[in-house]
């Protein structure tokens, strides 16, 4: 999967993520939507935006590769 595919997400993968995100709503610290995937139940606030822990790891890893 390419870089843009991971940011945009495929329709089939988004449906699977929605099911996972519904379970994460109860576990999340915040009820705001994630900046990367758009799911609710976020755990971290970073750079003024709300993120899932796995999404923030992906964003940081991609950012490191750009430098």
CSV table of N, CA, C and O in Angstrom, one decimal, residues 7 29 40-41 53:
chain,number,residue,atom,x,y,z
A,7,UNK,N,-3.3,7.4,3.8
A,7,UNK,CA,-4.0,8.6,4.2
A,7,UNK,C,-5.4,8.7,3.8
A,7,UNK,O,-6.3,9.0,4.6
A,29,UNK,N,-10.2,8.5,25.5
A,29,UNK,CA,-10.3,9.5,26.5
A,29,UNK,C,-11.1,10.7,26.1
A,29,UNK,O,-11.8,11.3,26.9
A,40,UNK,N,-13.9,8.2,16.1
A,40,UNK,CA,-14.1,8.8,17.4
A,40,UNK,C,-13.4,7.9,18.4
A,40,UNK,O,-12.9,6.8,18.1
A,41,UNK,N,-13.3,8.4,19.6
A,41,UNK,CA,-12.7,7.6,20.7
A,41,UNK,C,-11.2,7.8,20.7
A,41,UNK,O,-10.4,6.9,20.9
A,53,UNK,N,-3.8,6.5,19.2
A,53,UNK,CA,-2.4,6.2,19.5
A,53,UNK,C,-1.8,5.6,18.2
A,53,UNK,O,-0.7,6.0,17.8
